[in-house]
Amino acid sequence: MPDSLLIELTPDTIRLSRLEGWWRQRVTALGETALGPLGQQGLADALGGLLDEHRCVRRRTAVVVSDTLARLFMVEPPRNAARPGDCKAAAELRFHALYGDNAAAWVLRADWDARHPFLAGALPCELLDGLRQAASAHKLALTRVQPHFVAQWNRWRRRLKGDAWFGSAHAGMLTLGLVAQGRLLEVRSLHIPAEAMHDAQWLDKQLARVALRSALTAPPRIQLCGTIPMAWLENSPDGVTRDWLDPVPPAADTPAGEAAAGALAREGVRS
């Protein structure tokens, strides 16, 4: 099978990796480039230059977008919902109520569910148009374009234990999935300040604060993935139990999450 590509977008960087193999993929970082203010042509030019530099053409390509660039929110389906269009209309109303933005400037996708609250995600049209422009110029087949949290949630949701919450960190953002009885109830995003990188108690304090604001009980356990500060993996007798979901533990001097790159990449390219 030909090599495929993984593109990661953060607010200021584009990273490009090559994926080799299938079941036991090897991930090779090819390079990265700075990304200026988000816009279709600027993204297409920056990504196109990176692809040209590494002679990347005619590849299957998955894209993971930082949660900072996306909008993630839960939607309560209408009581009389009878078709996916009813749920989509409810999601568009919820989007406008939360952000005040014109939904026409965003592409909205969700796992539509007429019976239970569902997770919806939106990406800017100009971001998607820039990706498509660069992909077309280099004959790339875009297999998936997902916010980081969605990619990780889809990968790990079946491994969550009981009422454990889920946390995904990427590009300085921690996105929490608040779970009860096996269902995702809410999604909350938190900026990770520099001082939190070495503070094991920062996570406990944030979980308690989020639970209070959401009128929920603080979770007994949180299961974490992504670029997690090593300090957060230290359990304390009075704190929330923490599990790191990746099967390969990081070395003491390696940021948690780097060893997980291959697993995330595999999830991104499977159909």
PDB file of N, CA and C in Angstrom, residues 126-176:
ATOM      1  N   GLU A 126     -13.260  28.742   5.032  1.00  0.00           N
ATOM      2  CA  GLU A 126     -12.008  29.163   4.412  1.00  0.00           C
ATOM      3  C   GLU A 126     -10.876  28.189   4.730  1.00  0.00           C
ATOM      4  N   LEU A 127     -10.914  27.552   5.899  1.00  0.00           N
ATOM      5  CA  LEU A 127      -9.916  26.536   6.218  1.00  0.00           C
ATOM      6  C   LEU A 127     -10.086  25.329   5.304  1.00  0.00           C
ATOM      7  N   LEU A 128     -11.316  24.847   5.172  1.00  0.00           N
ATOM      8  CA  LEU A 128     -11.569  23.693   4.318  1.00  0.00           C
ATOM      9  C   LEU A 128     -11.285  23.999   2.848  1.00  0.00           C
ATOM     10  N   ASP A 129     -11.624  25.204   2.415  1.00  0.00           N
ATOM     11  CA  ASP A 129     -11.347  25.579   1.030  1.00  0.00           C
ATOM     12  C   ASP A 129      -9.842  25.640   0.767  1.00  0.00           C
ATOM     13  N   GLY A 130      -9.080  26.142   1.737  1.00  0.00           N
ATOM     14  CA  GLY A 130      -7.631  26.177   1.586  1.00  0.00           C
ATOM     15  C   GLY A 130      -7.036  24.784   1.514  1.00  0.00           C
ATOM     16  N   LEU A 131      -7.545  23.874   2.338  1.00  0.00           N
ATOM     17  CA  LEU A 131      -7.078  22.482   2.289  1.00  0.00           C
ATOM     18  C   LEU A 131      -7.388  21.857   0.927  1.00  0.00           C
ATOM     19  N   ARG A 132      -8.619  22.060   0.465  1.00  0.00           N
ATOM     20  CA  ARG A 132      -9.018  21.468  -0.817  1.00  0.00           C
ATOM     21  C   ARG A 132      -8.194  22.038  -1.971  1.00  0.00           C
ATOM     22  N   GLN A 133      -7.885  23.327  -1.908  1.00  0.00           N
ATOM     23  CA  GLN A 133      -7.107  23.949  -2.980  1.00  0.00           C
ATOM     24  C   GLN A 133      -5.713  23.336  -3.057  1.00  0.00           C
ATOM     25  N   ALA A 134      -5.055  23.194  -1.895  1.00  0.00           N
ATOM     26  CA  ALA A 134      -3.716  22.602  -1.884  1.00  0.00           C
ATOM     27  C   ALA A 134      -3.772  21.124  -2.258  1.00  0.00           C
ATOM     28  N   ALA A 135      -4.804  20.423  -1.771  1.00  0.00           N
ATOM     29  CA  ALA A 135      -4.933  18.997  -2.082  1.00  0.00           C
ATOM     30  C   ALA A 135      -5.150  18.784  -3.576  1.00  0.00           C
ATOM     31  N   SER A 136      -5.973  19.628  -4.186  1.00  0.00           N
ATOM     32  CA  SER A 136      -6.228  19.489  -5.618  1.00  0.00           C
ATOM     33  C   SER A 136      -4.962  19.731  -6.437  1.00  0.00           C
ATOM     34  N   ALA A 137      -4.186  20.727  -6.036  1.00  0.00           N
ATOM     35  CA  ALA A 137      -2.965  21.051  -6.780  1.00  0.00           C
ATOM     36  C   ALA A 137      -1.941  19.923  -6.701  1.00  0.00           C
ATOM     37  N   HIS A 138      -2.002  19.135  -5.616  1.00  0.00           N
ATOM     38  CA  HIS A 138      -1.023  18.060  -5.434  1.00  0.00           C
ATOM     39  C   HIS A 138      -1.662  16.680  -5.576  1.00  0.00           C
ATOM     40  N   LYS A 139      -2.904  16.652  -6.056  1.00  0.00           N
ATOM     41  CA  LYS A 139      -3.611  15.388  -6.315  1.00  0.00           C
ATOM     42  C   LYS A 139      -3.666  14.502  -5.062  1.00  0.00           C
ATOM     43  N   LEU A 140      -3.925  15.139  -3.926  1.00  0.00           N
ATOM     44  CA  LEU A 140      -4.102  14.397  -2.678  1.00  0.00           C
ATOM     45  C   LEU A 140      -5.560  13.985  -2.523  1.00  0.00           C
ATOM     46  N   ALA A 141      -5.780  12.806  -1.963  1.00  0.00           N
ATOM     47  CA  ALA A 141      -7.133  12.350  -1.645  1.00  0.00           C
ATOM     48  C   ALA A 141      -7.365  12.557  -0.153  1.00  0.00           C
ATOM     49  N   LEU A 142      -8.168  13.563   0.178  1.00  0.00           N
ATOM     50  CA  LEU A 142      -8.447  13.851   1.587  1.00  0.00           C
ATOM     51  C   LEU A 142      -9.418  12.806   2.124  1.00  0.00           C
ATOM     52  N   THR A 143      -8.939  11.966   3.047  1.00  0.00           N
ATOM     53  CA  THR A 143      -9.772  10.890   3.589  1.00  0.00           C
ATOM     54  C   THR A 143     -10.569  11.336   4.803  1.00  0.00           C
ATOM     55  N   ARG A 144      -9.989  12.197   5.621  1.00  0.00           N
ATOM     56  CA  ARG A 144     -10.682  12.719   6.789  1.00  0.00           C
ATOM     57  C   ARG A 144     -10.135  14.088   7.147  1.00  0.00           C
ATOM     58  N   VAL A 145     -11.022  14.962   7.572  1.00  0.00           N
ATOM     59  CA  VAL A 145     -10.632  16.241   8.160  1.00  0.00           C
ATOM     60  C   VAL A 145     -11.409  16.345   9.464  1.00  0.00           C
ATOM     61  N   GLN A 146     -10.704  16.280  10.591  1.00  0.00           N
ATOM     62  CA  GLN A 146     -11.366  16.208  11.891  1.00  0.00           C
ATOM     63  C   GLN A 146     -10.703  17.125  12.906  1.00  0.00           C
ATOM     64  N   PRO A 147     -11.498  17.733  13.802  1.00  0.00           N
ATOM     65  CA  PRO A 147     -10.900  18.349  14.984  1.00  0.00           C
ATOM     66  C   PRO A 147     -10.182  17.280  15.806  1.00  0.00           C
ATOM     67  N   HIS A 148      -9.160  17.700  16.518  1.00  0.00           N
ATOM     68  CA  HIS A 148      -8.358  16.757  17.295  1.00  0.00           C
ATOM     69  C   HIS A 148      -9.211  15.981  18.294  1.00  0.00           C
ATOM     70  N   PHE A 149     -10.101  16.672  18.997  1.00  0.00           N
ATOM     71  CA  PHE A 149     -10.925  15.991  19.988  1.00  0.00           C
ATOM     72  C   PHE A 149     -11.789  14.909  19.344  1.00  0.00           C
ATOM     73  N   VAL A 150     -12.358  15.192  18.189  1.00  0.00           N
ATOM     74  CA  VAL A 150     -13.223  14.216  17.526  1.00  0.00           C
ATOM     75  C   VAL A 150     -12.421  12.979  17.123  1.00  0.00           C
ATOM     76  N   ALA A 151     -11.232  13.186  16.576  1.00  0.00           N
ATOM     77  CA  ALA A 151     -10.392  12.056  16.188  1.00  0.00           C
ATOM     78  C   ALA A 151     -10.057  11.186  17.391  1.00  0.00           C
ATOM     79  N   GLN A 152      -9.715  11.819  18.511  1.00  0.00           N
ATOM     80  CA  GLN A 152      -9.356  11.058  19.701  1.00  0.00           C
ATOM     81  C   GLN A 152     -10.580  10.409  20.351  1.00  0.00           C
ATOM     82  N   TRP A 153     -11.693  11.130  20.388  1.00  0.00           N
ATOM     83  CA  TRP A 153     -12.908  10.563  20.968  1.00  0.00           C
ATOM     84  C   TRP A 153     -13.347   9.320  20.188  1.00  0.00           C
ATOM     85  N   ASN A 154     -13.320   9.381  18.876  1.00  0.00           N
ATOM     86  CA  ASN A 154     -13.705   8.229  18.067  1.00  0.00           C
ATOM     87  C   ASN A 154     -12.776   7.048  18.305  1.00  0.00           C
ATOM     88  N   ARG A 155     -11.532   7.350  18.592  1.00  0.00           N
ATOM     89  CA  ARG A 155     -10.572   6.270  18.813  1.00  0.00           C
ATOM     90  C   ARG A 155     -10.758   5.603  20.174  1.00  0.00           C
ATOM     91  N   TRP A 156     -11.026   6.407  21.203  1.00  0.00           N
ATOM     92  CA  TRP A 156     -10.957   5.894  22.567  1.00  0.00           C
ATOM     93  C   TRP A 156     -12.300   5.684  23.262  1.00  0.00           C
ATOM     94  N   ARG A 157     -13.396   6.094  22.686  1.00  0.00           N
ATOM     95  CA  ARG A 157     -14.670   6.111  23.396  1.00  0.00           C
ATOM     96  C   ARG A 157     -15.056   4.740  23.948  1.00  0.00           C
ATOM     97  N   ARG A 158     -14.702   3.676  23.252  1.00  0.00           N
ATOM     98  CA  ARG A 158     -15.062   2.335  23.715  1.00  0.00           C
ATOM     99  C   ARG A 158     -14.150   1.826  24.820  1.00  0.00           C
ATOM    100  N   ARG A 159     -13.088   2.570  25.113  1.00  0.00           N
ATOM    101  CA  ARG A 159     -12.164   2.162  26.173  1.00  0.00           C
ATOM    102  C   ARG A 159     -12.403   2.917  27.477  1.00  0.00           C
ATOM    103  N   LEU A 160     -13.358   3.831  27.498  1.00  0.00           N
ATOM    104  CA  LEU A 160     -13.600   4.613  28.704  1.00  0.00           C
ATOM    105  C   LEU A 160     -14.262   3.755  29.764  1.00  0.00           C
ATOM    106  N   LYS A 161     -13.906   4.012  31.016  1.00  0.00           N
ATOM    107  CA  LYS A 161     -14.377   3.189  32.134  1.00  0.00           C
ATOM    108  C   LYS A 161     -15.488   3.913  32.891  1.00  0.00           C
ATOM    109  N   GLY A 162     -16.666   3.310  32.923  1.00  0.00           N
ATOM    110  CA  GLY A 162     -17.749   3.838  33.736  1.00  0.00           C
ATOM    111  C   GLY A 162     -18.048   5.299  33.447  1.00  0.00           C
ATOM    112  N   ASP A 163     -18.002   6.110  34.515  1.00  0.00           N
ATOM    113  CA  ASP A 163     -18.284   7.536  34.397  1.00  0.00           C
ATOM    114  C   ASP A 163     -17.007   8.372  34.327  1.00  0.00           C
ATOM    115  N   ALA A 164     -15.917   7.746  33.877  1.00  0.00           N
ATOM    116  CA  ALA A 164     -14.675   8.506  33.703  1.00  0.00           C
ATOM    117  C   ALA A 164     -14.874   9.587  32.657  1.00  0.00           C
ATOM    118  N   TRP A 165     -14.335  10.782  32.916  1.00  0.00           N
ATOM    119  CA  TRP A 165     -14.317  11.830  31.910  1.00  0.00           C
ATOM    120  C   TRP A 165     -13.160  11.573  30.953  1.00  0.00           C
ATOM    121  N   PHE A 166     -13.222  12.265  29.824  1.00  0.00           N
ATOM    122  CA  PHE A 166     -12.216  12.089  28.784  1.00  0.00           C
ATOM    123  C   PHE A 166     -11.535  13.428  28.536  1.00  0.00           C
ATOM    124  N   GLY A 167     -10.222  13.414  28.407  1.00  0.00           N
ATOM    125  CA  GLY A 167      -9.485  14.646  28.156  1.00  0.00           C
ATOM    126  C   GLY A 167      -8.492  14.477  27.024  1.00  0.00           C
ATOM    127  N   SER A 168      -8.509  15.422  26.088  1.00  0.00           N
ATOM    128  CA  SER A 168      -7.608  15.401  24.946  1.00  0.00           C
ATOM    129  C   SER A 168      -6.870  16.729  24.876  1.00  0.00           C
ATOM    130  N   ALA A 169      -5.548  16.683  24.898  1.00  0.00           N
ATOM    131  CA  ALA A 169      -4.741  17.904  24.869  1.00  0.00           C
ATOM    132  C   ALA A 169      -3.996  18.010  23.547  1.00  0.00           C
ATOM    133  N   HIS A 170      -3.986  19.233  23.001  1.00  0.00           N
ATOM    134  CA  HIS A 170      -3.314  19.462  21.725  1.00  0.00           C
ATOM    135  C   HIS A 170      -3.134  20.960  21.533  1.00  0.00           C
ATOM    136  N   ALA A 171      -1.917  21.353  21.183  1.00  0.00           N
ATOM    137  CA  ALA A 171      -1.622  22.749  20.839  1.00  0.00           C
ATOM    138  C   ALA A 171      -2.055  23.716  21.930  1.00  0.00           C
ATOM    139  N   GLY A 172      -1.755  23.374  23.189  1.00  0.00           N
ATOM    140  CA  GLY A 172      -2.031  24.277  24.301  1.00  0.00           C
ATOM    141  C   GLY A 172      -3.481  24.335  24.741  1.00  0.00           C
ATOM    142  N   MET A 173      -4.284  23.394  24.296  1.00  0.00           N
ATOM    143  CA  MET A 173      -5.700  23.365  24.640  1.00  0.00           C
ATOM    144  C   MET A 173      -6.061  21.989  25.202  1.00  0.00           C
ATOM    145  N   LEU A 174      -6.787  21.980  26.318  1.00  0.00           N
ATOM    146  CA  LEU A 174      -7.327  20.749  26.872  1.00  0.00           C
ATOM    147  C   LEU A 174      -8.830  20.739  26.608  1.00  0.00           C
ATOM    148  N   THR A 175      -9.296  19.748  25.868  1.00  0.00           N
ATOM    149  CA  THR A 175     -10.723  19.611  25.599  1.00  0.00           C
ATOM    150  C   THR A 175     -11.256  18.443  26.413  1.00  0.00           C
ATOM    151  N   LEU A 176     -12.248  18.720  27.239  1.00  0.00           N
ATOM    152  CA  LEU A 176     -12.814  17.722  28.142  1.00  0.00           C
ATOM    153  C   LEU A 176     -14.128  17.199  27.595  1.00  0.00           C
TER     154      LEU A 176
END
